[in-house]
XYZ file of C-alpha atoms in Angstrom:
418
model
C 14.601 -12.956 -5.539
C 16.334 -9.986 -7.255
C 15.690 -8.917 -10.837
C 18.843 -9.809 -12.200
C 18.825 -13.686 -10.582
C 14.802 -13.688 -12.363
C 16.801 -12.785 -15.905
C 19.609 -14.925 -15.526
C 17.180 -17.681 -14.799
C 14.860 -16.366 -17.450
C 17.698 -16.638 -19.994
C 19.228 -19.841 -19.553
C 15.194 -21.212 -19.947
C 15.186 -19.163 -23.051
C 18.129 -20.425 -24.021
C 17.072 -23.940 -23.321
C 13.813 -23.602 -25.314
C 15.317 -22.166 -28.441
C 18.073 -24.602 -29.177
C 15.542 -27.438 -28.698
C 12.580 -25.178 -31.472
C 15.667 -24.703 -33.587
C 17.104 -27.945 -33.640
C 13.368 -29.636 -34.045
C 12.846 -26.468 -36.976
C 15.898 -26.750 -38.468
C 15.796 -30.625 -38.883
C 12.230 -30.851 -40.498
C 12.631 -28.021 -42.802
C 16.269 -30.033 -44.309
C 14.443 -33.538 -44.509
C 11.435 -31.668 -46.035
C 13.908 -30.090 -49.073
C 15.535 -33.061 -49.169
C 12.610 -35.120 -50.098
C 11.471 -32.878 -52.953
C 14.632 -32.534 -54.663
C 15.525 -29.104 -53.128
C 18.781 -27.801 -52.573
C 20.850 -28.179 -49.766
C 21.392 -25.414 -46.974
C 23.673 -25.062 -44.248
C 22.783 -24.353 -40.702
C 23.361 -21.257 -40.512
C 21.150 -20.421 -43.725
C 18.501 -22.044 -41.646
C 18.520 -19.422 -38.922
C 16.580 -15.944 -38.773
C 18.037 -12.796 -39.534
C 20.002 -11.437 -36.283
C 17.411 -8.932 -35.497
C 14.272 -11.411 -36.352
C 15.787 -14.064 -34.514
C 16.505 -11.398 -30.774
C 12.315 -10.534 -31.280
C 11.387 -14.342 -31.441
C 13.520 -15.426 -28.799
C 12.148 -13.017 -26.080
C 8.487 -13.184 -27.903
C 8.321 -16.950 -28.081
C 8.884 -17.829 -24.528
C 5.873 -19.877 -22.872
C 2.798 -17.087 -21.736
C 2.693 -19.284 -18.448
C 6.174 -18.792 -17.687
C 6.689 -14.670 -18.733
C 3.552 -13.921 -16.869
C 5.397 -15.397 -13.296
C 8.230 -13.707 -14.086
C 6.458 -10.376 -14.480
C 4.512 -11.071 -11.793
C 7.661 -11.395 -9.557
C 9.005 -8.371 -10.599
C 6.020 -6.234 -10.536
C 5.811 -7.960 -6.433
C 9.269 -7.427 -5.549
C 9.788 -3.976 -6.956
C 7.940 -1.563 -5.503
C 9.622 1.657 -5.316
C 11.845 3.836 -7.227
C 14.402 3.579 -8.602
C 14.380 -0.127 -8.550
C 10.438 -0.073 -10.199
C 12.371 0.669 -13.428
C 12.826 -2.489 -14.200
C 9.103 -2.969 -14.390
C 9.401 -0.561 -17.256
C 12.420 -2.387 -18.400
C 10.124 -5.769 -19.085
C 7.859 -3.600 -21.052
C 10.135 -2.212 -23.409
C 11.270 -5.563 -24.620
C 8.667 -6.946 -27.101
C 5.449 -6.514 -27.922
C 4.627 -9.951 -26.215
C 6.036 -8.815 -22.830
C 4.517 -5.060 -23.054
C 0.900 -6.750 -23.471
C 1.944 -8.920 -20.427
C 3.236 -6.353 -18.314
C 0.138 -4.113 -18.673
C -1.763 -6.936 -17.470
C -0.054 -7.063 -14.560
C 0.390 -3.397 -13.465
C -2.727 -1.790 -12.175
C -3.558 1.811 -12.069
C -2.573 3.870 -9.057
C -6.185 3.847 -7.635
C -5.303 0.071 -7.391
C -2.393 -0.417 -6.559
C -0.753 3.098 -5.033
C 2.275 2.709 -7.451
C 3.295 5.312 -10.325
C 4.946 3.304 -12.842
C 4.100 4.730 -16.557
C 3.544 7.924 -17.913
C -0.013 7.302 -18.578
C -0.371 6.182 -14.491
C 0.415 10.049 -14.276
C -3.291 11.286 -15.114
C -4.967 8.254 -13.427
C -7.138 9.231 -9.932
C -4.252 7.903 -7.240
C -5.389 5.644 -4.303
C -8.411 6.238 -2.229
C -7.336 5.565 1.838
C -3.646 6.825 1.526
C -1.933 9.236 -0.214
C 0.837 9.484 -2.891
C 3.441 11.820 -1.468
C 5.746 14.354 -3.528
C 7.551 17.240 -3.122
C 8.078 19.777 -5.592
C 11.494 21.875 -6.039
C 11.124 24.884 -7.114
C 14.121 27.136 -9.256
C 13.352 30.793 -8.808
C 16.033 31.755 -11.256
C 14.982 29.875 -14.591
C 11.501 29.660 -12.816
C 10.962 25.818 -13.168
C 9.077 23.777 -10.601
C 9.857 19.690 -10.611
C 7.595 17.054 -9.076
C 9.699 14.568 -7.759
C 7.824 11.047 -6.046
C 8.584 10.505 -2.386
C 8.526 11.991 1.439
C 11.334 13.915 0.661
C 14.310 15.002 -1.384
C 17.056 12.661 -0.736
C 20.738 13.678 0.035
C 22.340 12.907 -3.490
C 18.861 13.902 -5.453
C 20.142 10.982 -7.832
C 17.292 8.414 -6.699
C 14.447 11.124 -7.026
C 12.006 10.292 -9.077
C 10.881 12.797 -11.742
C 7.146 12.860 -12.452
C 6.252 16.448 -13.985
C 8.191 19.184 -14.555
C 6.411 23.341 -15.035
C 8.055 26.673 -16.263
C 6.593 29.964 -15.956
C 5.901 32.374 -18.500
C 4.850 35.746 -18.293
C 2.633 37.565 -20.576
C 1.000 40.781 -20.757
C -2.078 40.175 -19.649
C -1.276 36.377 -18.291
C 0.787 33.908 -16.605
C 1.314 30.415 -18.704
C 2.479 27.494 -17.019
C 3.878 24.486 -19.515
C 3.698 21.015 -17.975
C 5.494 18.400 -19.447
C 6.972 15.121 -18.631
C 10.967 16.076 -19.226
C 12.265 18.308 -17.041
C 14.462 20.438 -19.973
C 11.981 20.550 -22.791
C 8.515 22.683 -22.624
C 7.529 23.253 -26.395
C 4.379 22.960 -27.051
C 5.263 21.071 -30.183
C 7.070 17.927 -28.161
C 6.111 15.135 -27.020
C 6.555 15.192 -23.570
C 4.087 18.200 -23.419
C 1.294 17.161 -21.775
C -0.851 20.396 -20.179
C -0.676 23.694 -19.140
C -2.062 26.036 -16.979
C -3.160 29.861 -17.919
C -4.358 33.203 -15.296
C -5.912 35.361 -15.452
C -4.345 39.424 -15.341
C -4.974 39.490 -11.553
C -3.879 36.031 -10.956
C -7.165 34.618 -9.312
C -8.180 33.130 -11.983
C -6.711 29.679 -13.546
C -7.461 27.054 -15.859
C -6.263 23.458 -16.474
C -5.710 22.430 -19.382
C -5.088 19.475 -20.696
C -3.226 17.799 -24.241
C -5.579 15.118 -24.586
C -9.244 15.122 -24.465
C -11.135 13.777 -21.343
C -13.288 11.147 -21.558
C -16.135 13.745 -21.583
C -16.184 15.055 -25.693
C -18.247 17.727 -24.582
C -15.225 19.549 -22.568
C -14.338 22.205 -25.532
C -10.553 23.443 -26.589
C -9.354 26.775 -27.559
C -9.930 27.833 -30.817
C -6.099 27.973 -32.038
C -5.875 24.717 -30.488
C -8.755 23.199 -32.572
C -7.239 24.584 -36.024
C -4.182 22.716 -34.546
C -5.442 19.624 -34.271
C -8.198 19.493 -37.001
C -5.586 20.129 -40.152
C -4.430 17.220 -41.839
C -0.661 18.391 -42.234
C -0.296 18.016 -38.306
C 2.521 15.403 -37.902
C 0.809 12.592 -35.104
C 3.811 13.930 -32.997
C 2.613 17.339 -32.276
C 0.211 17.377 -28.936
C -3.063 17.088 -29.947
C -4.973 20.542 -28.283
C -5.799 22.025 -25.041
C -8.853 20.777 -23.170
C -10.237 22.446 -20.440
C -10.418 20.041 -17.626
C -10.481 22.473 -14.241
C -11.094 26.519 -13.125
C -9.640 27.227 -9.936
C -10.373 30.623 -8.458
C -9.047 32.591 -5.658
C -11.078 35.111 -3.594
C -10.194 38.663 -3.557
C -9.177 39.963 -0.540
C -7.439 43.036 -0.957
C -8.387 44.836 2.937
C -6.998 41.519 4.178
C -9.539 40.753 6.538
C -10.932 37.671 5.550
C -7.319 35.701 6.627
C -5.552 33.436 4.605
C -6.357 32.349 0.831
C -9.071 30.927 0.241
C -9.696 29.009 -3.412
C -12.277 26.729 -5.124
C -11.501 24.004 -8.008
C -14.381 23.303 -10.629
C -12.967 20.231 -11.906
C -15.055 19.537 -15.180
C -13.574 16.186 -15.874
C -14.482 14.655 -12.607
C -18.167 14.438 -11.485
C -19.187 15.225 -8.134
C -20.631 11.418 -7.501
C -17.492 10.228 -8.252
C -16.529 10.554 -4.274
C -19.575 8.256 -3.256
C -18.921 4.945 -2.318
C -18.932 3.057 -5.090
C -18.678 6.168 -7.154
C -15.622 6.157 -10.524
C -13.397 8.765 -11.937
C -12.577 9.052 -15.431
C -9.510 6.938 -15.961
C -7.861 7.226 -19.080
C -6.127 4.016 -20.758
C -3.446 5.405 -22.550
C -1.600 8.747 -24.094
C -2.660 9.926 -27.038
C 0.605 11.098 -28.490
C 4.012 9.918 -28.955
C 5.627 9.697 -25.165
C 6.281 6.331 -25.615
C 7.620 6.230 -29.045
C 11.100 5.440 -27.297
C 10.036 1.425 -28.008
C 10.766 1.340 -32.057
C 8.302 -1.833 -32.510
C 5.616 0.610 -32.154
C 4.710 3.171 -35.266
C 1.820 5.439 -36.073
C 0.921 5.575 -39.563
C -0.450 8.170 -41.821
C -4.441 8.418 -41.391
C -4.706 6.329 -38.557
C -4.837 7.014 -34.794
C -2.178 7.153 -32.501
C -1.435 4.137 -30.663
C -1.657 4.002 -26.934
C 0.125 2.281 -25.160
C 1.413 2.221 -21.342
C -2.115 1.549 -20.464
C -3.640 -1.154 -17.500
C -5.657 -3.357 -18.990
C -7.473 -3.932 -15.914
C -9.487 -1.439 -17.589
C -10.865 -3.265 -20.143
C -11.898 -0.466 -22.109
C -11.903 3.430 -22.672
C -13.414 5.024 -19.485
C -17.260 6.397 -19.592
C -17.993 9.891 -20.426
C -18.762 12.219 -17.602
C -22.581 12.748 -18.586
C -23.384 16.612 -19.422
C -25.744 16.722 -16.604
C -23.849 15.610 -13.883
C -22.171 18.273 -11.686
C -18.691 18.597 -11.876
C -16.750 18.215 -8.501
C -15.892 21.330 -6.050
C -13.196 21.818 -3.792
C -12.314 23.961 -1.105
C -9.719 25.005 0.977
C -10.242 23.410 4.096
C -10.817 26.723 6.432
C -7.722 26.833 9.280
C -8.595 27.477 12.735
C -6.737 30.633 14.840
C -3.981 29.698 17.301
C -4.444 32.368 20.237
C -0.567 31.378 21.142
C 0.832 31.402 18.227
C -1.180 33.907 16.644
C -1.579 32.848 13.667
C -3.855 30.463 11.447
C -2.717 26.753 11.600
C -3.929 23.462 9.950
C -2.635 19.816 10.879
C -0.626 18.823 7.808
C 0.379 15.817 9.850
C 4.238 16.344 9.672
C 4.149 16.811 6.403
C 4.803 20.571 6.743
C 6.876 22.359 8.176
C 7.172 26.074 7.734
C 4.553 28.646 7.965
C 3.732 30.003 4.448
C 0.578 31.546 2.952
C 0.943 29.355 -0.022
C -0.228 26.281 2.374
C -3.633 24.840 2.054
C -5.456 21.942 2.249
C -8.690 21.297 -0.063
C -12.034 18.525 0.703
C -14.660 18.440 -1.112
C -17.622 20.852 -1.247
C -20.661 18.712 -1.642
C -24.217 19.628 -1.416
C -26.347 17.796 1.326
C -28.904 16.193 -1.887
C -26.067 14.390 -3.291
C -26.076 12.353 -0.078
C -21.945 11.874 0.387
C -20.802 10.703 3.680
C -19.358 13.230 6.146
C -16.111 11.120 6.205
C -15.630 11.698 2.607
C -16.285 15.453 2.820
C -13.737 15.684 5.583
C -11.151 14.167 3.385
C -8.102 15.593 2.699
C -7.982 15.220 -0.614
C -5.119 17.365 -2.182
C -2.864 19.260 0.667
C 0.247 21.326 -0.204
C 2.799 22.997 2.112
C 6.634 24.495 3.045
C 8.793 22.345 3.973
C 12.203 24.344 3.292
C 13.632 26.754 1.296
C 12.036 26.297 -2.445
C 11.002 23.034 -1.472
C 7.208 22.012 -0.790
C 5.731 18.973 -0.299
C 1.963 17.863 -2.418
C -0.044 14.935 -0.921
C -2.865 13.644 -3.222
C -5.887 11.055 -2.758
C -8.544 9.814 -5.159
C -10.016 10.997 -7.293
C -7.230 13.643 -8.568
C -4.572 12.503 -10.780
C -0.502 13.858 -10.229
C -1.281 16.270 -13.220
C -4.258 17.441 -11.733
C -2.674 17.926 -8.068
C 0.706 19.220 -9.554
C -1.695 21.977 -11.555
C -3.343 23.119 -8.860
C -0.593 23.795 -6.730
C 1.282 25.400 -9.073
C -1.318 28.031 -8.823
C 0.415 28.595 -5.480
C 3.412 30.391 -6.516
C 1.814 32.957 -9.026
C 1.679 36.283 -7.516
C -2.139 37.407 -6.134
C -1.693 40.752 -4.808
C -5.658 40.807 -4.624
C -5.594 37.882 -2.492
C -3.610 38.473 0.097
C-alpha cells in the first residue's frame, strides 16, 4: 500500500471521527447552556479556533489506529527518497512524533538512516551502510551522500554530512555540518569538526555535543562558549574531543602505503565483544530540528531533544574512565608481484588505485579476549571510485560522523607520510 492511499484512508477515518466528537461535543455543551439560562451560540461559535482545531484533529485520532499506520509506513518505505515520508509523519504533531520514534529504531537495529540524530548512532553490526562522498576541489567541500553510488540525475541522492576545508597557519580545520551551504560555527546544522596538526599526521574529532562520557574535556574557548549565560540555546554547544587519528611518518618511503591508527575515546574497546554496547546518543542537543514550530526551548531550561528512538529508553551509559578506548588500524595490504603494487579486496566497492585507500579493523589486545572474526572485521573502509568521487563503507560500532571524519583525514596533504 503506498503512502498516499495510507493518508487518504487515514483522512476520511479522521474525518469520520471528528464530525461524530463534534456533533456529540457540540450538542452537550448547547443543552448544558441551555439548562442554566446561558446564552445561545451558533455552531460555528462552538468550534475551535482554525489552528487549534488542525492540531486536535491529527492529535486526537485513536493511538491503536496511528500506530498501524506508522507502522506501515515505516515497513513499506525503506529507502530514500521515499523514507521521507517517515519524517513527514513526524513533523505533524506532537502525538505522531512520540509515535513515530517508537517505531523507528536506531541504525544498529534496523540499518536505516532516517533522522539527524540516527547520524551519530553506531550503524549495523553484519552489513554495512554504504556512501560515497563527492568531493569539490575548487570551493574545497566534500558531501556524504547515502547509497552504492551517485545516481545519473544526483536529484535522489541523499545528503547526510557535508565538510569544507580551511587552512590555517599552523592547521587544517575541517567544519562538518548537516547542510551542505552553511558551515558557521554559530548554526545549527553545525555539528563537529575536525583539526591537524602542522604536518598533517595528526587529527582530532571533535564533536558539538558531549559524549555520553562527561569526562571527555572541550577546548578552552569552547568552554567559555558554552558556560556564559548570554549564549542563545541556538549556538552549538562546544567541541568535545571524541577521536585522535594519527598517521605514521614515512618520509624515505619505505615502509609502503599509509598507515594510520584511530583512538576513539568515546567508544570503549569491549564494545566489539559479543554482547558488548556503544554509546548511543538519544537525541541532538541543539536546535536541528527546530523546523517543527510545536517545539520551543525556553530561557533557563535545556534544550529539547528530539528525533530520538525510544527503543532506548534512556540516555546511554557513560564510557567508564578506566576502560580502554577502542584502536583501529589500517588493515596492512598485501604486494601483488604482477601488478606491482599493494592491493586490498574492497569487494567491488573500489575501483581505482589511490594512496588515499584503506581499510581499518580493530587493534585489540589478546587479554581482552575478542574473537578473531571480530578483529578481522572490516569495520570502516574508504576508496576511489572515479574522479573526486570515493566511496565510505561503515559497520558497528562507528557512527556516519565518525566514519565521514576519519576519512576526511584522507584528502589533507601528508608530505611526511608518503
Amino acid at each position: 500500500m503506498s503512502f498516499k492511499s495510507i493518508v487518504r484512508e487515514l483522512k476520511e477515518m479522521r474525518d469520520k471521527f471528528e464530525s461524530m466528537s463534534r456533533r456529540r461535543g457540540g450538542l452537550a455543551e448547547a443543552r448544558a447552556r441551555h439548562r442554566h439560562g446561558g446564552p445561545r451560540q451558533s455552531w460555528h461559535q462552538l468550534e475551535y479556533p482554525q489552528q487549534e482545531q488542525q492540531q486536535r484533529r491529527w492529535a486526537n485520532l485513536p493511538p491503536e489506529l496511528l500506530l498501524d499506520v506508522i507502522q506501515r509506513v515505516e515497513a513499506c518505505e525503506v529507502s530514500w527518497p521515499a523514507r521521507r515520508h517517515v519524517v513527514a509523519c513526524a513533523a505533524v504533531c506532537r502525538t505522531w512524533r512520540d509515535i513515530t520514534k517508537e517505531v523507528v529504531k536506531t541504525p544498529e537495529q534496523s540499518g536505516r538512516i532516517t533522522f539527524p540524530i540516527s547520524l551519530k548512532q553506531p550503524g549495523p553490526r553484519h552489513y554495512p551502510i554504504q556512501c560515497f562522498i563527492r568531493r569539490e576541489q575548487a570551493t574545497s567541500t566534500y558531501r556524504l551522500y547515502l547509497g552504492l553510488s551517485p545516481s545519473q540525475q544526483g536529484e535522489n541522492d541523499k545528503l547526510l554530512l557535508a565538510a569544507r576545508k580551511n587552512r590555517h597557519a599552523t592547521s587544517t580545520e575541517f567544519v562538518i555540518s548537516l547542510a551542505s551551504d552553511d558551515f558557521s560555527r554559530a548554526s545549527s546544522s553545525y555539528i563537529g569538526k575536525l583539526r591537524s596538526n602542522f604536518l598533517g599526521t595528526k587529527f582530532t574529532v571533535y564533536d558539538s555535543q558531549p559524549p555520553s562520557d562527561a569526562a571527555v574535556s572541550s577546548s578552552n574557548r569552547s568552554s567559555r562558549r558554552i558556560h556564559s549565560k548570554q549564549v542563545s540555546p541556538r549556538v552549538p554547544a562546544g567541541n568535545y574531543s571524541i577521536a585522535t587519528i594519527s598517521y605514521e611518518f614515512n618520509v624515505l618511503r619505505t615502509r609502503g602505503p599509509r598507515r594510520m591508527q584511530c583512538i576513539m575515546n568515546s567508544i570503549p574497546v569491549l564494545a566489539i565483544k559479543e554482547g558488548g554496547t556503544a554509546p548511543t546518543p538519544t537525541g541532538l542537543i541543539h536546535s536541528v530540528d527546530e523546523q517543527f514550530s510545536s517545539l520551543s526551548v525556553g530561557k533557563g531550561k535545556e534544550p529539547l531533544t528530539v528525533f530520538s528512538s525510544t527503543s532506548l529508553t534512556g540516555p546511554s551509559a557513560p564510557v567508564p574512565s578506566n576502560e580502554e578506548p577502542l584502536v583501529l588500524k589500517n588493515k596492512a595490504p598485501r604486494w601483488h608481484e604482477q601488478l606491482q603494487c599493494w592491493c586490498l579486496n574492497f569487494r567491488g566497492r573500489v575501483t581505482v588505485a589511490s594512496v588515499k585507500n584503506f581499510q581499518l579493523v580493530a587493534a585489540v589486545d589478546p587479554s581482552h579476549q575478542v574473537s578473531l572474526a571480530e578483529q578481522e572485521k572490516v569495520i570502516l573502509q574508504f576508496g576511489k571510485i572515479g574522479k573526486d568521487i570515493f566511496t565510505m563503507d561503515y559497520l558497528y560500532p562507528l557512527s556516519a560522523f565518525q566514519a565521514f571524519a576519519i576519512c576526511l583525514t584522507s584528502f589533507d596533504t601528508k608530505p611526511a607520510c608518503e
